[in-house]
Coordinates of C-alpha atoms and ligand atoms in Angstrom, one line a residue:
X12 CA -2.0 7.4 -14.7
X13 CA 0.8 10.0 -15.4
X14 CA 0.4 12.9 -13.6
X15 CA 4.5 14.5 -13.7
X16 CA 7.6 13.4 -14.0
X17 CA 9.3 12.8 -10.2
X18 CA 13.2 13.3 -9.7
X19 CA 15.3 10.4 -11.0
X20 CA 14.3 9.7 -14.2
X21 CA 14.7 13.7 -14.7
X22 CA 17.9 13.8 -13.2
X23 CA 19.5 10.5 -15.0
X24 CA 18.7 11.9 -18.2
X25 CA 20.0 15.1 -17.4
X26 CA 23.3 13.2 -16.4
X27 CA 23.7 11.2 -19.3
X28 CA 23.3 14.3 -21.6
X29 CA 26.1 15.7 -19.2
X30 CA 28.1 12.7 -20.1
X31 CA 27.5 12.8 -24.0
X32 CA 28.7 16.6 -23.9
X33 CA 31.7 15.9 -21.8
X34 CA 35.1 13.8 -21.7
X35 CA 35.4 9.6 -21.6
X36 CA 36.3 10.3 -18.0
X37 CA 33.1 12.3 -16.9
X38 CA 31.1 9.3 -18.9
X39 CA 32.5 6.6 -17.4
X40 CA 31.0 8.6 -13.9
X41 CA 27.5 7.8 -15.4
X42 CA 24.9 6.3 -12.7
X43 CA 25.6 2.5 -12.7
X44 CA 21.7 2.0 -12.7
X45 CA 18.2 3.7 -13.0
X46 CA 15.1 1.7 -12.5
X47 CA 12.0 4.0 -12.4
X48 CA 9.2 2.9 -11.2
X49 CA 6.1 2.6 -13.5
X50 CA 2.9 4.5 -13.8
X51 CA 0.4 2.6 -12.4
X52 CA -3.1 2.6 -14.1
X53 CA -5.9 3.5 -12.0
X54 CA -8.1 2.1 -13.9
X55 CA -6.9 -0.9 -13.4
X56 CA -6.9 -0.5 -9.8
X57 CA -10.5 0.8 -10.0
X58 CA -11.1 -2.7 -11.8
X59 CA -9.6 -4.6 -8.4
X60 CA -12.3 -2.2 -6.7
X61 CA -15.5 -3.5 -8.8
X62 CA -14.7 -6.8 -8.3
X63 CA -14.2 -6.1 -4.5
X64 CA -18.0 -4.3 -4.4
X65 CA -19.4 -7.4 -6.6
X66 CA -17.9 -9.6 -4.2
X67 CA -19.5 -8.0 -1.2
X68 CA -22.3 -7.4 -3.0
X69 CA -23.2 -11.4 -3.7
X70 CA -21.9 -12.3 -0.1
X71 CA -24.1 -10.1 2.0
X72 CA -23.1 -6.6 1.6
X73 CA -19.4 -7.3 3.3
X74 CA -16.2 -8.7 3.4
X75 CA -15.5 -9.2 7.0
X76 CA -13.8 -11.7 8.7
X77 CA -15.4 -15.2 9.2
X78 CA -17.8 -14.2 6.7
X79 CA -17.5 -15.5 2.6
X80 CA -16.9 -11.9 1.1
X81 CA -13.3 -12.1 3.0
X82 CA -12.0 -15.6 1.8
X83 CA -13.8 -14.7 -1.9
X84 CA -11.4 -11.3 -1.6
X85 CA -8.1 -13.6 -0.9
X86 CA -8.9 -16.1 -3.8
X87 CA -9.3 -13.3 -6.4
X88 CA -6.1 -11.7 -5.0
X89 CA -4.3 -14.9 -5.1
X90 CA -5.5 -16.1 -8.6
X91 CA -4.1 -12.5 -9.9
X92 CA -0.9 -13.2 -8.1
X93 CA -0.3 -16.8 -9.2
X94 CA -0.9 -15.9 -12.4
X95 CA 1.7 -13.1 -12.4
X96 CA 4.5 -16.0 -11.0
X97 CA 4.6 -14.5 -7.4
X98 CA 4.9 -17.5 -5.0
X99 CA 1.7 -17.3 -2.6
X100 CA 1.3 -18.5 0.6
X101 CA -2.1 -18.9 2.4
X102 CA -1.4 -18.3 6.3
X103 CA -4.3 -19.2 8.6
X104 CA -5.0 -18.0 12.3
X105 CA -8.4 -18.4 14.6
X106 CA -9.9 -14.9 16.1
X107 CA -13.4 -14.8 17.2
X108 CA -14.1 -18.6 16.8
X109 CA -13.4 -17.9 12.8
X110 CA -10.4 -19.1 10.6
X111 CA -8.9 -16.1 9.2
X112 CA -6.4 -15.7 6.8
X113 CA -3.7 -13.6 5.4
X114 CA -1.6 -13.7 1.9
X115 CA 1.3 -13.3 1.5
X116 CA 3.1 -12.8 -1.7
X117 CA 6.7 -13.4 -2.4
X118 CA 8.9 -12.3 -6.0
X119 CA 11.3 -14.9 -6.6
X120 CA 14.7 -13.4 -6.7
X121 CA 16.6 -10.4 -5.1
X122 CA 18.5 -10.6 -1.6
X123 CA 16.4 -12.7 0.8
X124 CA 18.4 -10.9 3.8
X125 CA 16.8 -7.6 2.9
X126 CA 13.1 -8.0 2.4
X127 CA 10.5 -5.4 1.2
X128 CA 7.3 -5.6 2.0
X129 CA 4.6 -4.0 1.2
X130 CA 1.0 -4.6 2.6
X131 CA -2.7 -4.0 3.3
X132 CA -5.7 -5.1 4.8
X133 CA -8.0 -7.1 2.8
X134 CA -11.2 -7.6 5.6
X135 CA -14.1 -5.2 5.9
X136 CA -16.3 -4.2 8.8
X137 CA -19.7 -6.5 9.1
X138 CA -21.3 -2.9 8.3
X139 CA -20.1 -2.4 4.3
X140 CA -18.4 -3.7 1.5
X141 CA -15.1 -1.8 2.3
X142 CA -14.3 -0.4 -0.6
X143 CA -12.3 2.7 0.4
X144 CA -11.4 0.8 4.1
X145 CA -9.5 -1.0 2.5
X146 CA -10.1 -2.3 -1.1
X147 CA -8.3 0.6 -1.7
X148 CA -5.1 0.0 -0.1
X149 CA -5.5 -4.0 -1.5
X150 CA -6.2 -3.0 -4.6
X151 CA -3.4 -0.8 -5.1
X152 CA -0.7 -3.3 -3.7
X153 CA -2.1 -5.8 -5.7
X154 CA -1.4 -3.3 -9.1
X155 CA 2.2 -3.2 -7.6
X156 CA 2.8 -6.3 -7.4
X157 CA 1.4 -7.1 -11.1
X158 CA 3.3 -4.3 -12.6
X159 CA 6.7 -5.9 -10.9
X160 CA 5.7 -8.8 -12.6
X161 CA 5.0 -6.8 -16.0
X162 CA 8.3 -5.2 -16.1
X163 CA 10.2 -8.3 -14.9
X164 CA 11.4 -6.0 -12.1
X165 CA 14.4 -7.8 -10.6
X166 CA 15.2 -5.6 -7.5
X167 CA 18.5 -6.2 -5.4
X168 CA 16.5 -6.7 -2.8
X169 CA 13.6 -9.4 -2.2
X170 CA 9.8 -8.2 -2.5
X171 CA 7.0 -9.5 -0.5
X172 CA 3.4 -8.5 -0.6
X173 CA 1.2 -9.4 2.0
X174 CA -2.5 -8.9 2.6
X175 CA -3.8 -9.4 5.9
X176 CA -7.4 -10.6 7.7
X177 CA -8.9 -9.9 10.6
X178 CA -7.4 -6.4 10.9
X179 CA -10.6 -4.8 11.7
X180 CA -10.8 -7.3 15.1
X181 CA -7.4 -5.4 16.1
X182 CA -5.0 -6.0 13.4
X183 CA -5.2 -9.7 14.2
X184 CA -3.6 -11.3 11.1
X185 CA -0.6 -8.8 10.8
X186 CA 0.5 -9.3 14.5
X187 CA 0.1 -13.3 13.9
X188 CA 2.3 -13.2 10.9
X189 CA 4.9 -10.8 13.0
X190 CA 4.7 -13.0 15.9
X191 CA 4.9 -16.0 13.7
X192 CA 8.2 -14.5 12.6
X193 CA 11.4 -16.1 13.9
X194 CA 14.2 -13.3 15.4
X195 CA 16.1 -14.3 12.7
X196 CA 13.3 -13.6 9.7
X197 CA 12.4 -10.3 12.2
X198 CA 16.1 -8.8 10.6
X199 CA 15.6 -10.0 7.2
X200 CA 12.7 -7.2 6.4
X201 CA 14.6 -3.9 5.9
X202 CA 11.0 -1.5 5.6
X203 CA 7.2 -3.0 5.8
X204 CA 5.3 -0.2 4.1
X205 CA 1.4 0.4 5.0
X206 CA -1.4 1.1 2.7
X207 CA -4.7 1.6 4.5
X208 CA -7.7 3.9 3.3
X209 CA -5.9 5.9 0.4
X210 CA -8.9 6.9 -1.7
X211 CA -10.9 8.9 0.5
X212 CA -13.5 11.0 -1.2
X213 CA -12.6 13.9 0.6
X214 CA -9.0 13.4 1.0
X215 CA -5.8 14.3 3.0
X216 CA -2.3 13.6 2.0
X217 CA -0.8 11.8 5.3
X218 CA 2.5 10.0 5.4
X219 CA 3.2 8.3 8.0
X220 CA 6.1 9.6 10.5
X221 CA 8.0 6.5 11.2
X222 CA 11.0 5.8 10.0
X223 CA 12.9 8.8 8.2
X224 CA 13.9 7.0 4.8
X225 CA 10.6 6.0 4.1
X226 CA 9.0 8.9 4.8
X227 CA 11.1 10.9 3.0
X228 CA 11.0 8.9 -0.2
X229 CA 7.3 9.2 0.1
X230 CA 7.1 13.2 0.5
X231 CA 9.8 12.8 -2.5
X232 CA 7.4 11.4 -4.8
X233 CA 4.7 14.1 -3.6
X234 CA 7.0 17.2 -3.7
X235 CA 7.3 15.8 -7.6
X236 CA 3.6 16.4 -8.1
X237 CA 3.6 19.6 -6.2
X238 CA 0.9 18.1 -3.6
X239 CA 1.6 19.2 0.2
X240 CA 1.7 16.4 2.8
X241 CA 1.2 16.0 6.5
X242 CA 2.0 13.5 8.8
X243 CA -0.3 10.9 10.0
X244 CA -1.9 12.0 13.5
X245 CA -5.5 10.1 12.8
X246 CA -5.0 7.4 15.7
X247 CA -1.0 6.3 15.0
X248 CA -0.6 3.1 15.3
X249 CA -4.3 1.7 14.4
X250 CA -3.2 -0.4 11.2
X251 CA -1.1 -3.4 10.6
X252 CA 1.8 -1.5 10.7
X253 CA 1.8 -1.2 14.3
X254 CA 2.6 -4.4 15.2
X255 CA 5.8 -4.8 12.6
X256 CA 7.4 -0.9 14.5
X257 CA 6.3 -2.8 17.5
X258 CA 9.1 -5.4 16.4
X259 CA 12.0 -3.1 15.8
X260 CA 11.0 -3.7 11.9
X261 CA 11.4 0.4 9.9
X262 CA 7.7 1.1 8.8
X263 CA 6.2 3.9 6.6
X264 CA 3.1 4.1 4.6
X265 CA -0.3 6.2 3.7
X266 CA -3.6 7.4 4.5
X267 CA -6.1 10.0 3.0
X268 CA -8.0 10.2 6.1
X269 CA -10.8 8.3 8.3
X270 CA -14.0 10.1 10.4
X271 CA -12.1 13.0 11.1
X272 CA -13.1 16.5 9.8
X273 CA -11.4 18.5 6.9
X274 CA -9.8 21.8 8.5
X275 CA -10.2 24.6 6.6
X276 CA -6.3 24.9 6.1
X277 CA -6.6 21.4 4.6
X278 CA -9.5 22.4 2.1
X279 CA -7.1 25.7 1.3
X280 CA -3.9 23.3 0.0
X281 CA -5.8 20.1 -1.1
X282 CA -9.1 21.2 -2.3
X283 CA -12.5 19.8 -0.7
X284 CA -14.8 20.2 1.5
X285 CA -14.2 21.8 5.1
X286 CA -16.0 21.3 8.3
X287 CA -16.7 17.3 6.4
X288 CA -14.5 14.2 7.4
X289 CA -11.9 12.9 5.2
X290 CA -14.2 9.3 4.8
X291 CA -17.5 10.1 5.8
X292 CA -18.6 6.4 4.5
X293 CA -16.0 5.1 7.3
X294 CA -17.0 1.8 8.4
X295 CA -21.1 2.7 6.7
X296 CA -22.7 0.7 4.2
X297 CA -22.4 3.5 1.5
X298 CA -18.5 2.5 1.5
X299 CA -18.9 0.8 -1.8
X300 CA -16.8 1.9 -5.1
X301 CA -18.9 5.2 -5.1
X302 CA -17.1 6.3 -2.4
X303 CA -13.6 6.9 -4.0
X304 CA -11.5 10.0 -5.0
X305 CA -9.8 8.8 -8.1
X306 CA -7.3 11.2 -7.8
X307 CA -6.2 10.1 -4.3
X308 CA -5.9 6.7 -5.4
X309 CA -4.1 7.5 -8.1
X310 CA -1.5 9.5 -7.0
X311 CA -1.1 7.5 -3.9
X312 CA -0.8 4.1 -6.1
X313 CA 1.6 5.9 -8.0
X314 CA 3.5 7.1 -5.1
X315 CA 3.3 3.0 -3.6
X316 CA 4.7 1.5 -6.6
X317 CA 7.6 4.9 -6.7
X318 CA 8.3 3.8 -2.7
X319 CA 8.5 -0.1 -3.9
X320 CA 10.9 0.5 -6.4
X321 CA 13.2 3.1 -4.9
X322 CA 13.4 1.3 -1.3
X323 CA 14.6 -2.1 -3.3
X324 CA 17.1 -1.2 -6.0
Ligands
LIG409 N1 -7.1 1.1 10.4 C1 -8.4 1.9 10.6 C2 -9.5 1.0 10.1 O1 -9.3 0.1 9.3 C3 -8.4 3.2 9.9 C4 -7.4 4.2 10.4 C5 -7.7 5.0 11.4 C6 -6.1 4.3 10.0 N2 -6.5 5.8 11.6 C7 -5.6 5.4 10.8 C8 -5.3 3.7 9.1 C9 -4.3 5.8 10.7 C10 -4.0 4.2 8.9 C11 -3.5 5.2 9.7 O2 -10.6 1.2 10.5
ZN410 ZN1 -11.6 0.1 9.0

């Protein structure tokens, strides 16, 4: 969903009005190329999120790994993305005596020496369906990825999307794929951006403080809606981004918060509740599709997909 109109699409028009008003010379200056990222629908990412809970729902309440709710999660993703014309490929690793798997995601075309990627993790906790931790995060790649299909987005650089398993064990299937990694393929990803927990139903607005040009194109997209941001303090480095800064790879991403509490400065800029954690379904049975701020995971899908598009052109 729409919510405001962020800076380059603003400032593009604004130049080529200059450039009608003004001399040959000054339009021949005109930017070369403007791709703006799309709106992404939340309700279509809220419909990833339903199928998640039903998922869950007729596999036990969960979609941990080792258990059917996780490999049900990863053939509805893949079926989406096949169907879209991404090239998938199924990457399997043992952890806890279980086969695990992650996804990965690949859009045919753009320079395969500066990579893209995008990801989240796709495995609940034994204790709940996951739906905000992290069917959000999935969910919201997963829309992405389908609008770069939609819009026959062809980026100068390469896209991948991945979604990982076993991250709940100790972000088990991101560090296999990054270990699985040769030095060489290590180089080839310019950015990996995070997505984990981004519809928290009493949310923050945390970008992660990793590597400057990521972040800022994040806090660009949120200075566009006028929403305040803070940096990422809730336990750095416990998501599947860890393991890619651990590899000298530049990493950014979001988060709306976990189990800690809503400060009273926080409730004053973002609205809320004070004194009450961001996710106070973290890691419960009551995470289901109840527990979701719809306008956290909107403007957070919307800032994904603005982050996707601006880091690759
Ligand atoms: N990764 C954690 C989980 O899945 C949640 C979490 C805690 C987190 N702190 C974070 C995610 C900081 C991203 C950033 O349970
Ligand atoms: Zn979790």
């Amino acid at each position: 969903m729409k919510l405001s109109v962020p800076g380059r699409a603003t400032g593009a028009a604004t130049l080529a009005i200059a450039a009608l008003l003004t001399t040959s010379a000054m339009a021949d200056a005109a930017p070369a190329r403007v791709a703006a990222a799309p709106d992404i629908s939340v309700a279509n990412v809220k419909a990833h999120l339903t199928q998640l809970q039903s998922i869950a729902t007729a596999n036990g309440g969960n979609r941990a790994h080792g258990r059917t709710g996780y490999k049900a999660s990863l053939d509805y993703v893949k079926a989406k993305l096949d169907a879209a014309g991404f090239t998938t490929t199924v990457q399997q690793f043992t952890s806890s005596g279980s086969t695990g798997y992650n996804l990965i995601a690949d859009w045919p075309g753009g320079d395969t020496n500066q990579v893209v990627m995008s990801g989240s993790h796709l495995d609940s906790v034994t204790s709940g369906p996951g739906i905000n931790d992290n069917g959000s995060g999935s969910a919201a790649v997963l829309e992405a990825a389908l609008a770069v299909s939609r819009t026959q987005y062809a980026p100068t650089k390469h896209l991948r999307f991945a979604w990982w398993g076993a991250e709940e064990l100790g972000m088990v299937g991101s560090r296999y794929y990054v270990n699985s990694l040769s030095t060489a393929n290590r180089a080839k990803i310019s950015g990996y951006l995070n997505f984990d927990m981004i519809g928290s139903p009493n949310p923050g607005y945390f970008v992660y403080d990793d590597d400057p040009a990521i972040e800022k194109t994040f806090k660009d997209y949120f200075t566009g809606l006028g929403v305040a941001t803070e940096i990422e303090t809730e336990g750095d480095g416990r998501s599947d981004h860890a393991y890619f800064k651990s590899a000298g790879i530049p990493v950014g991403g979001l988060f709306t918060g976990a189990s800690t509490r809503k400060t009273a400065a926080q409730a004053a800029k973002w609205g809320g509740t004070s004194g009450q954690a961001f996710d106070r379904c973290y890691h419960s049975s009551c995470d289901t599709t109840a527990n979701i701020n719809d306008t956290a995971l909107n403007r957070n899908s919307d800032a994904l997909a603005y982050a996707v598009w601006e880091l690759s052109e």
